[in-house]
Coordinates of C-alpha atoms and ligand atoms in Angstrom, one line a residue:
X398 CA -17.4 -0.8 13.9
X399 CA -15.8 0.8 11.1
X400 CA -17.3 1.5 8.0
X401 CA -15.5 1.6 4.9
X402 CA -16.5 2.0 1.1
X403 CA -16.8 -0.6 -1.2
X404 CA -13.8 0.3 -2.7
X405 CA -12.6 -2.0 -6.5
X406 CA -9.3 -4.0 -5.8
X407 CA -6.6 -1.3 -6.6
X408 CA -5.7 -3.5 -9.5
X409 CA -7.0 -5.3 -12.3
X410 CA -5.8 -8.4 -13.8
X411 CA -4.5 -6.4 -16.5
X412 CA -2.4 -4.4 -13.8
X413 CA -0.9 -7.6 -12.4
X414 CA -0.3 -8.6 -15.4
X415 CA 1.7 -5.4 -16.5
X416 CA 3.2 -5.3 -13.3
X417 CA 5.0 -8.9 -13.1
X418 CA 5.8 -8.3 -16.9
X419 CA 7.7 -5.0 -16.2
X420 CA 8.9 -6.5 -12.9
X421 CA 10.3 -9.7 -14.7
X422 CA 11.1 -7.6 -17.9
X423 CA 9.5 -9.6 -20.3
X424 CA 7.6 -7.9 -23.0
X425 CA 4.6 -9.6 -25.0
X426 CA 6.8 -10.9 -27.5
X427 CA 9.0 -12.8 -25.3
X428 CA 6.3 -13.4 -22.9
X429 CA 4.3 -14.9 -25.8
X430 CA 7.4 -17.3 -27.2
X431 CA 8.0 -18.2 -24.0
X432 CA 4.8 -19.1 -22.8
X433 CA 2.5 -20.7 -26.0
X434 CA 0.3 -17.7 -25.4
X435 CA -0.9 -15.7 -28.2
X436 CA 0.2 -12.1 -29.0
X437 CA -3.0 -10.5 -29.2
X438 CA -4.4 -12.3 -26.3
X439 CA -1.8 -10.8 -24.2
X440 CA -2.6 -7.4 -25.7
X441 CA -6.3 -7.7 -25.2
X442 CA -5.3 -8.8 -21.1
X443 CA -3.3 -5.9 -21.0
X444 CA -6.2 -3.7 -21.3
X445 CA -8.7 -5.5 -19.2
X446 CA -10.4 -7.2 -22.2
X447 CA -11.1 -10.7 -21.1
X448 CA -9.0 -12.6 -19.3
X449 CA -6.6 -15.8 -19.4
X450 CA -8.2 -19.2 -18.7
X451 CA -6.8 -21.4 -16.1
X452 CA -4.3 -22.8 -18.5
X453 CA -3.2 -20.0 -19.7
X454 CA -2.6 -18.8 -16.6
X455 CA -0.9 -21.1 -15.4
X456 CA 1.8 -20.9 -18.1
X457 CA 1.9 -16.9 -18.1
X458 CA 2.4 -17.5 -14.2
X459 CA 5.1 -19.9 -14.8
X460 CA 7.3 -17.0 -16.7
X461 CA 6.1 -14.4 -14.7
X462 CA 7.4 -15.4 -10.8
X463 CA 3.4 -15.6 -10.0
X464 CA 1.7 -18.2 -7.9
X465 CA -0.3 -20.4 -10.7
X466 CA -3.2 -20.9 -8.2
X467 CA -3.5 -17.4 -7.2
X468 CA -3.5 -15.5 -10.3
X469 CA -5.9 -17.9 -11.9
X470 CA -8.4 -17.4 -9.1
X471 CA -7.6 -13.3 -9.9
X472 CA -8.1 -14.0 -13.4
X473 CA -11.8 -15.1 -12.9
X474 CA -12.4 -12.0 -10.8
X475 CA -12.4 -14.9 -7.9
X476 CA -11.1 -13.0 -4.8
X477 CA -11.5 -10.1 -2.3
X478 CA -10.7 -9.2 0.9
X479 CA -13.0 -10.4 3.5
X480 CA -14.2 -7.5 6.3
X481 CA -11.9 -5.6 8.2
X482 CA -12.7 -3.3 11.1
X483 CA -10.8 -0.9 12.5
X484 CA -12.1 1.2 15.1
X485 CA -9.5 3.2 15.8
X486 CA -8.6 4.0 11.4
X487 CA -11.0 6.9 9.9
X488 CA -10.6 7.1 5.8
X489 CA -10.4 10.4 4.2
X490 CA -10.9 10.9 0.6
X491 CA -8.2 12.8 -0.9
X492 CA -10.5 13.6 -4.3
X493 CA -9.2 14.7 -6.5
X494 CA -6.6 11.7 -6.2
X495 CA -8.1 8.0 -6.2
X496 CA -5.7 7.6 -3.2
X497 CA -6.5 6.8 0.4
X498 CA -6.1 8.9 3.7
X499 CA -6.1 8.0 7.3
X500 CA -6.6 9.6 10.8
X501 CA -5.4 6.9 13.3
X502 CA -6.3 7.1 16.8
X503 CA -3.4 6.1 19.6
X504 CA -6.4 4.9 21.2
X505 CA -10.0 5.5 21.8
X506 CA -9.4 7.0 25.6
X507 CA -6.6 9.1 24.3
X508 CA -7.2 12.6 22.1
X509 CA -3.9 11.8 20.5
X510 CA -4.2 10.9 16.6
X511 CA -2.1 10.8 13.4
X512 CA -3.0 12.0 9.8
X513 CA -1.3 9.3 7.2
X514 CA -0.9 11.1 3.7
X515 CA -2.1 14.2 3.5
X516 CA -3.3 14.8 -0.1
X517 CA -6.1 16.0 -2.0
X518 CA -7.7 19.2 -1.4
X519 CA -6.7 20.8 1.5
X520 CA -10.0 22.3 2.2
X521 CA -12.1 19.3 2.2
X522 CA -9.2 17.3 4.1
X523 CA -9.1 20.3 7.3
X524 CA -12.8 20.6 7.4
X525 CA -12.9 16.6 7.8
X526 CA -9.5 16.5 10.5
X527 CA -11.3 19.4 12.5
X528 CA -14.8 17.8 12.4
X529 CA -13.6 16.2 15.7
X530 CA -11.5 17.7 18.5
X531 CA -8.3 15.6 18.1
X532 CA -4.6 16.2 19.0
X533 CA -2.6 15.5 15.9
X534 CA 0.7 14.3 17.0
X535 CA 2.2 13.1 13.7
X536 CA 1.6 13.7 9.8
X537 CA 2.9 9.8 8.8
X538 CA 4.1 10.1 4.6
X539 CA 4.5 7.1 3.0
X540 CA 5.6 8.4 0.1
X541 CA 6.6 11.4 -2.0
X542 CA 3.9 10.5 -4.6
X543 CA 1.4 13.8 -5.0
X544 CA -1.7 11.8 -4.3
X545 CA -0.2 10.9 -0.8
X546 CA 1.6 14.1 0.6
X547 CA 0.4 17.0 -1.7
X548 CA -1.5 18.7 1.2
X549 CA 1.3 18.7 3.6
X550 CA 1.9 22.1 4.1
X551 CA -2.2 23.3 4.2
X552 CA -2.2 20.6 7.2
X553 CA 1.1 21.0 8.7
X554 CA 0.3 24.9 9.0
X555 CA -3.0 24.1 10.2
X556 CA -1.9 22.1 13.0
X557 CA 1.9 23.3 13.6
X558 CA 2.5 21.0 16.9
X559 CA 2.1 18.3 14.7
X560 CA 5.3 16.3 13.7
X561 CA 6.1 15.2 9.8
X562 CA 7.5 12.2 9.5
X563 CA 8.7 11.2 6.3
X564 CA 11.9 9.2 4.6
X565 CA 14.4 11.6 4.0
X566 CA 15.3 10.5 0.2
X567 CA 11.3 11.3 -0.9
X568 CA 11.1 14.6 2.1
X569 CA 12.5 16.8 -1.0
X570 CA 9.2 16.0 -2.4
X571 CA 7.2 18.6 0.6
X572 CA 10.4 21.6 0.3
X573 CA 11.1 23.6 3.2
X574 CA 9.0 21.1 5.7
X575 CA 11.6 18.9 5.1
X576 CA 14.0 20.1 6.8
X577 CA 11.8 19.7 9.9
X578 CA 11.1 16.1 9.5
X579 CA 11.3 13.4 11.3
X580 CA 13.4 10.5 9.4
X581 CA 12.6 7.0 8.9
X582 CA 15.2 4.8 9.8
X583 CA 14.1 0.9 10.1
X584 CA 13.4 -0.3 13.6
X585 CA 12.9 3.4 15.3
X586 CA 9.8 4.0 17.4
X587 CA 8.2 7.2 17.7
X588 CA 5.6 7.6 21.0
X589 CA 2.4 7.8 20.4
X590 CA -0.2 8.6 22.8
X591 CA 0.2 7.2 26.3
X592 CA 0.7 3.6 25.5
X593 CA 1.1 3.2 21.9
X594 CA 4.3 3.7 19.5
X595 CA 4.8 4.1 15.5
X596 CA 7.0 1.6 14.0
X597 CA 8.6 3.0 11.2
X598 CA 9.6 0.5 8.3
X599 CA 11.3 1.7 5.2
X600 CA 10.2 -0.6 2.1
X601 CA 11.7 1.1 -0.7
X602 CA 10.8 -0.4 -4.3
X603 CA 7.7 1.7 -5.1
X604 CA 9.9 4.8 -4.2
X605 CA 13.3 5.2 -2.9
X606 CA 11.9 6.2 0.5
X607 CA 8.8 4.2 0.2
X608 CA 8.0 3.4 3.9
X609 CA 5.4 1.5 6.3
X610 CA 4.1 2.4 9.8
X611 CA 3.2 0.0 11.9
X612 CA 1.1 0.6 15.2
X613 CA -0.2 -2.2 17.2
X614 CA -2.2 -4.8 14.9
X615 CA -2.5 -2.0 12.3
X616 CA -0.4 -1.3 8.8
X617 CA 0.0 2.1 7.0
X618 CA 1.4 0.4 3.5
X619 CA 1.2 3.4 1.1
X620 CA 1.5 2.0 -2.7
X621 CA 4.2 -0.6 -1.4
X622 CA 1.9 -3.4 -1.1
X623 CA -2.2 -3.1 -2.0
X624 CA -4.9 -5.9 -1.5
X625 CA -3.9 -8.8 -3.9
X626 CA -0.9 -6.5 -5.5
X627 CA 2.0 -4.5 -5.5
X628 CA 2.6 -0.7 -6.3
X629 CA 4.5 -0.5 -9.5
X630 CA 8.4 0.4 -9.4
X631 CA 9.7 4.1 -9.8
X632 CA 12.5 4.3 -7.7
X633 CA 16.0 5.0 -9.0
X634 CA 17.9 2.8 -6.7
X635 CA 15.5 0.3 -5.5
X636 CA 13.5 -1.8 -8.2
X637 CA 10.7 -4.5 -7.9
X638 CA 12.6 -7.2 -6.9
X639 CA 13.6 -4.7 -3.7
X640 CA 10.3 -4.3 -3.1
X641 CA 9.0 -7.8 -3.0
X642 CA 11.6 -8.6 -1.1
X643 CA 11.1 -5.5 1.3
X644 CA 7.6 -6.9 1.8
X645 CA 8.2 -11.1 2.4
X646 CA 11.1 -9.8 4.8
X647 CA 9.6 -6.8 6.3
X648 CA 5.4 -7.2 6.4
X649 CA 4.9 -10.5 5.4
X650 CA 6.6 -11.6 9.0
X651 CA 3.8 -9.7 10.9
X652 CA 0.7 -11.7 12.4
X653 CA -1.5 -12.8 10.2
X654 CA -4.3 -10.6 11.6
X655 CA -2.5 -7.1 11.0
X656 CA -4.7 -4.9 9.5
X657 CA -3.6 -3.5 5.7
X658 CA -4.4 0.0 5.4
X659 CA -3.5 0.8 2.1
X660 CA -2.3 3.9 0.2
X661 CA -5.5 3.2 -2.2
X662 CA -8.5 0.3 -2.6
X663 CA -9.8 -1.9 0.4
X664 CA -8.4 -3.0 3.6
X665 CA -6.8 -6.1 3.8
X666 CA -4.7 -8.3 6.2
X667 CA -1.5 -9.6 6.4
X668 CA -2.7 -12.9 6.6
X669 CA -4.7 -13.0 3.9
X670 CA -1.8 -11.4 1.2
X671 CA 0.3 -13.7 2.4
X672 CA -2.2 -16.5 0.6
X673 CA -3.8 -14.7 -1.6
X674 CA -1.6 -12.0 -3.2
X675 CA -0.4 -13.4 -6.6
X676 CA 3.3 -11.7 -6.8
X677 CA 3.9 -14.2 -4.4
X678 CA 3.6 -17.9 -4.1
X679 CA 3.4 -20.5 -1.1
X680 CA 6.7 -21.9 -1.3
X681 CA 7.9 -18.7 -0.5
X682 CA 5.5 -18.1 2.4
X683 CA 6.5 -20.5 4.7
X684 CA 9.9 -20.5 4.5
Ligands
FE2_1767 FE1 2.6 6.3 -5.3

């Protein structure tokens, strides 16, 4: 069994709140007209003080693309994950960045593994890879973000046989190991191990080259989709509605039981966001 922290939901209501207001670009005077909802009490959400009642959720939800039920079960602090174990995902903190690090396994029998986002500080990140005698085959980025790839080259020198794959619009964001990089194009497979592959998905919204790996019943989701939210938008081609749509078209049509490893806060599973996570409602779910 895997044991992870107790880690907060990436995002607060607050966040969500920001989030689907950029997203829908509405600010707190528009959102306010529009929705019967005081000013200040918008202000006060915005910076986790207190929180909208049911009713008041419901309307904000109404103008903001949300699912009424959802967020108002957010709102009251109502939801998280339930427990997900994955025996063959190790965590690594990548302090000092809040973000989250993985080591997958292909499989337990096999010495082959893959380091997703290497960030943080390279010495505490080498002494944890070489605490156990694993062949790293890949270095899986997600994103060009610092907090997910700023230890690349400390790692990649440290285990040179090891192959960076990374989209090739954010690879600019690791310099000269770019241009050894494997590219993410959607659909492609890399091997992994003796009986396992990497699916590579690009999801670009978060970033322009923000992408997903998928091997077996587990998901590498970087900051393009976190338990019960979203990463926020900072591409300069691709925008949220790319990115919600990336994820309904792209992860949201995986089994229910896939695993969520995400680029920070808990585990989750695709089943569960596709209930539970407020940027998105049930109409849209099962269709
Ligand atoms: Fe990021």
């Amino acid at each position: 069994m895997n044991q992870w922290p107790k880690l907060d939901l990436e995002d607060t209501v607050g966040d969500v709140l920001r989030k689907t207001m950029r997203g829908s670009r509405l600010d707190v005077r528009t959102l306010a007209a529009a929705t019967n909802v005081a000013e200040p009490s918008i202000e006060a959400w915005l910076a986790d003080r207190g929180a909208p009642d049911s009713n008041e959720a419901t309307r904000l939800a109404a103008s903001l693309g949300m699912d009424a039920q959802r967020f108002q079960r957010r709102a009251k602090g109502a939801w998280y994950p339930g427990e997900v174990a994955t025996p063959l995902v190790r965590q690594h903190p990548q302090l000092p960045h809040p973000s989250n690090g993985y080591v997958v396994r292909a499989a337990l029998d096999e010495p082959f593994a893959a380091i997703v986002d290497p960030a943080g500080d390279p010495a505490v990140l080498l002494a944890r890879l070489r605490e156990r005698p694993l062949e790293y085959s890949y270095i899986l980025i997600t994103h060009k973000h610092d907090d997910h790839c700023d230890a690349a080259e400390a790692v990649a020198s440290a285990y040179p046989n090891a192959r960076i794959v990374m989209h090739e619009v954010d690879a600019p964001a690791i310099g000269a190991l770019a241009a050894d990089a494997i590219p993410i194009r959607k659909a492609d497979r890399l091997p992994f191990g003796g009986r396992n592959a990497i699916e590579l998905i690009p999801t670009p919204g978060h970033t322009d080259g923000s992408s997903c790996f998928r091997i077996g019943d587990l998901l590498f989701t970087g900051d393009t989709l976190f338990a019960g939210s979203v990463g926020g938008c900072f591409g300069d081609r691709f925008g949220y509605d790319d990115l919600l749509a990336n994820i309904r078209r792209e992860l949201f049509t995986l089994p229910d039981a896939t695993a969520v490893l995400p680029g920070h806060g808990p585990p989750t599973r695709i089943g569960w966001e596709r209930q539970e996570n407020p940027f998105f409602s049930n109409e849209e779910s099962s269709t």
